[in-house]
Structures are given as structure tokens and as C-alpha cells.
Amino acid sequence: MINEKMKKLSPSMDEWLKEAKTDPAALQEGMFLVHNGVVRQTPRAKVRQGIDDGSMVTGMKFAYDAAKVERAIAETYKLDGIFYVRVWLNEGQLELGDDIMYVLIGGDIRPHVVDALQFLVETIKSQCVTEIEQK
């Protein structure tokens, strides 16, 4: 169930990257990727399945299971070449354009980092969050 928490202030990616580059594992990393998911006007069904009912999204209620997110992060660290993972998730009532999530992945080479980012974002979206589009 989604509670009525207030949405959070978005983090600074400049600060996140500065912190990541001071991490003890930073000398093994050759690449960082950031994912920033935002609330869009186009409904998920239209974008993903091509189903157009003529409606537009006006906002979203968003919640997440912190324990499941931590497990997803732990699984991401097990992937080849991944040395840094950081996740921020918003919550509560979100409006169009609001940040839903930030994910930062640091690793040795591009293929490992791209794969890890896709794995973690997909895991979060499919197993850890509740998103209710409002139309």
C-alpha cells in the first residue's frame, strides 16, 4: 500500500560522483553510469505495449520496499566488474517531471556497467516498487 508521504528532494549527481570517486574501489573503475527516471505524461501501457486509450498521466503515487531494494543492490555488486552502486528512490505523490529514481553504477568497463545498470533498474521496477499512474 502506498502511504501519503511527501516526495523527497532529489540528490545532486555532482555530489554522488565526487563521493564515488573517493571510494576505495574507485581506482578499479573506468566508467560510471547514471539513470534518472522521471514521471512522464505518456502512460506506461502506451510506451511499453502500444496501447493508447487516449489518456494522459497527470501524476503518480510511488512507494518502494527498502529491503527488496537493498537485496537488488547486493545482487548488482555480484555482477562482473561492478564496484560501486548507489540508489535513491522518491516516494509519495509525484507530479509530472518529478524524479522517481536515481541509480549510479561504477565499474571497470562499459559492457559490465551497462549490463549492471539495466539489471538493477529492471529489478527495482519489476520487484521493488509500486507505481500508480494517475490520469
XYZ file of C-alpha atoms in Angstrom:
135
model
C 0.000 0.000 0.000
C 1.231 3.485 -0.808
C 1.362 5.857 2.108
C 0.836 9.580 1.863
C 4.471 10.562 2.436
C 5.778 13.737 0.924
C 8.049 13.442 -2.073
C 11.760 13.821 -1.362
C 14.339 16.345 -2.521
C 16.393 14.954 -5.413
C 20.092 14.265 -4.808
C 22.971 16.042 -6.546
C 24.659 13.852 -9.148
C 27.774 16.030 -8.916
C 27.994 15.176 -5.208
C 27.290 11.496 -5.815
C 30.062 11.294 -8.416
C 32.527 13.136 -6.166
C 31.772 10.673 -3.369
C 32.008 7.668 -5.706
C 35.427 8.779 -6.940
C 36.745 8.899 -3.370
C 35.530 5.352 -2.624
C 38.368 2.826 -2.056
C 37.248 0.894 -5.168
C 37.445 3.980 -7.399
C 40.858 3.075 -8.794
C 39.319 -0.060 -10.362
C 36.522 1.870 -12.076
C 36.733 3.156 -15.606
C 33.129 4.203 -16.019
C 30.087 5.496 -14.165
C 26.528 5.499 -15.499
C 23.564 7.369 -14.053
C 19.899 6.539 -14.596
C 17.304 9.214 -13.772
C 13.691 8.075 -14.066
C 11.055 10.819 -14.139
C 7.264 10.970 -14.184
C 6.165 11.318 -17.811
C 2.825 12.319 -19.288
C 2.566 9.327 -21.628
C 1.037 6.259 -19.905
C 3.223 3.168 -19.397
C 0.794 0.998 -21.423
C 1.209 3.246 -24.473
C 5.008 3.373 -24.262
C 5.562 -0.310 -23.436
C 2.682 -2.120 -25.211
C 1.422 0.428 -27.730
C -2.000 0.566 -26.038
C -3.434 4.058 -26.485
C -6.665 4.736 -24.619
C -6.322 8.478 -25.214
C -5.494 9.218 -21.576
C -2.538 11.158 -20.222
C -0.784 10.776 -16.891
C -1.260 13.713 -14.517
C 0.760 12.355 -11.589
C 1.848 9.213 -9.804
C 1.721 7.626 -6.375
C 5.028 5.894 -5.727
C 6.350 3.633 -2.968
C 9.115 1.082 -2.540
C 10.220 -1.785 -0.326
C 13.611 -0.781 1.106
C 14.631 -4.353 1.990
C 13.982 -5.523 -1.576
C 15.979 -2.580 -2.943
C 18.913 -3.489 -0.663
C 18.778 -7.088 -1.925
C 18.771 -5.848 -5.533
C 21.816 -3.677 -4.815
C 23.607 -6.649 -3.201
C 22.876 -8.762 -6.301
C 24.240 -5.997 -8.534
C 27.542 -5.991 -6.641
C 27.901 -9.687 -7.555
C 27.991 -8.876 -11.284
C 31.339 -8.870 -13.095
C 33.327 -5.654 -12.803
C 30.894 -3.718 -10.577
C 32.460 -1.837 -7.670
C 30.049 0.994 -6.811
C 26.251 1.144 -6.581
C 24.043 3.885 -5.203
C 20.250 4.197 -5.407
C 17.806 6.953 -4.447
C 14.055 6.482 -4.736
C 11.375 9.088 -4.271
C 8.061 8.352 -2.555
C 4.564 9.679 -2.119
C 2.578 11.838 -4.513
C 4.683 12.766 -7.555
C 3.859 15.232 -10.306
C 4.815 15.305 -13.990
C 8.545 15.871 -14.349
C 9.360 14.827 -10.769
C 12.294 12.494 -10.243
C 11.261 8.914 -9.489
C 14.707 7.384 -9.084
C 18.419 7.848 -9.485
C 20.811 4.933 -9.895
C 24.591 5.306 -10.112
C 26.744 2.348 -11.164
C 30.550 2.312 -11.247
C 32.548 -0.470 -12.818
C 35.583 -1.494 -14.778
C 34.392 -1.483 -18.409
C 31.401 -0.217 -20.367
C 29.693 -3.564 -21.088
C 29.745 -4.519 -17.393
C 28.399 -1.144 -16.278
C 25.664 -1.027 -18.943
C 24.549 -4.561 -18.081
C 24.550 -3.804 -14.339
C 22.525 -0.621 -14.805
C 19.929 -2.464 -16.884
C 19.795 -5.320 -14.367
C 19.357 -3.076 -11.334
C 16.809 -0.669 -12.840
C 14.736 -3.580 -14.185
C 14.889 -5.380 -10.826
C 13.821 -2.252 -8.947
C 10.993 -1.507 -11.389
C 9.686 -5.086 -11.522
C 10.206 -6.277 -7.926
C 10.719 -3.381 -5.511
C 8.312 -0.538 -6.283
C 4.630 0.282 -6.568
C 3.765 2.900 -9.184
C 0.175 4.021 -9.625
C -0.278 6.334 -12.587
C -2.982 8.948 -12.126
C -4.936 10.089 -15.170
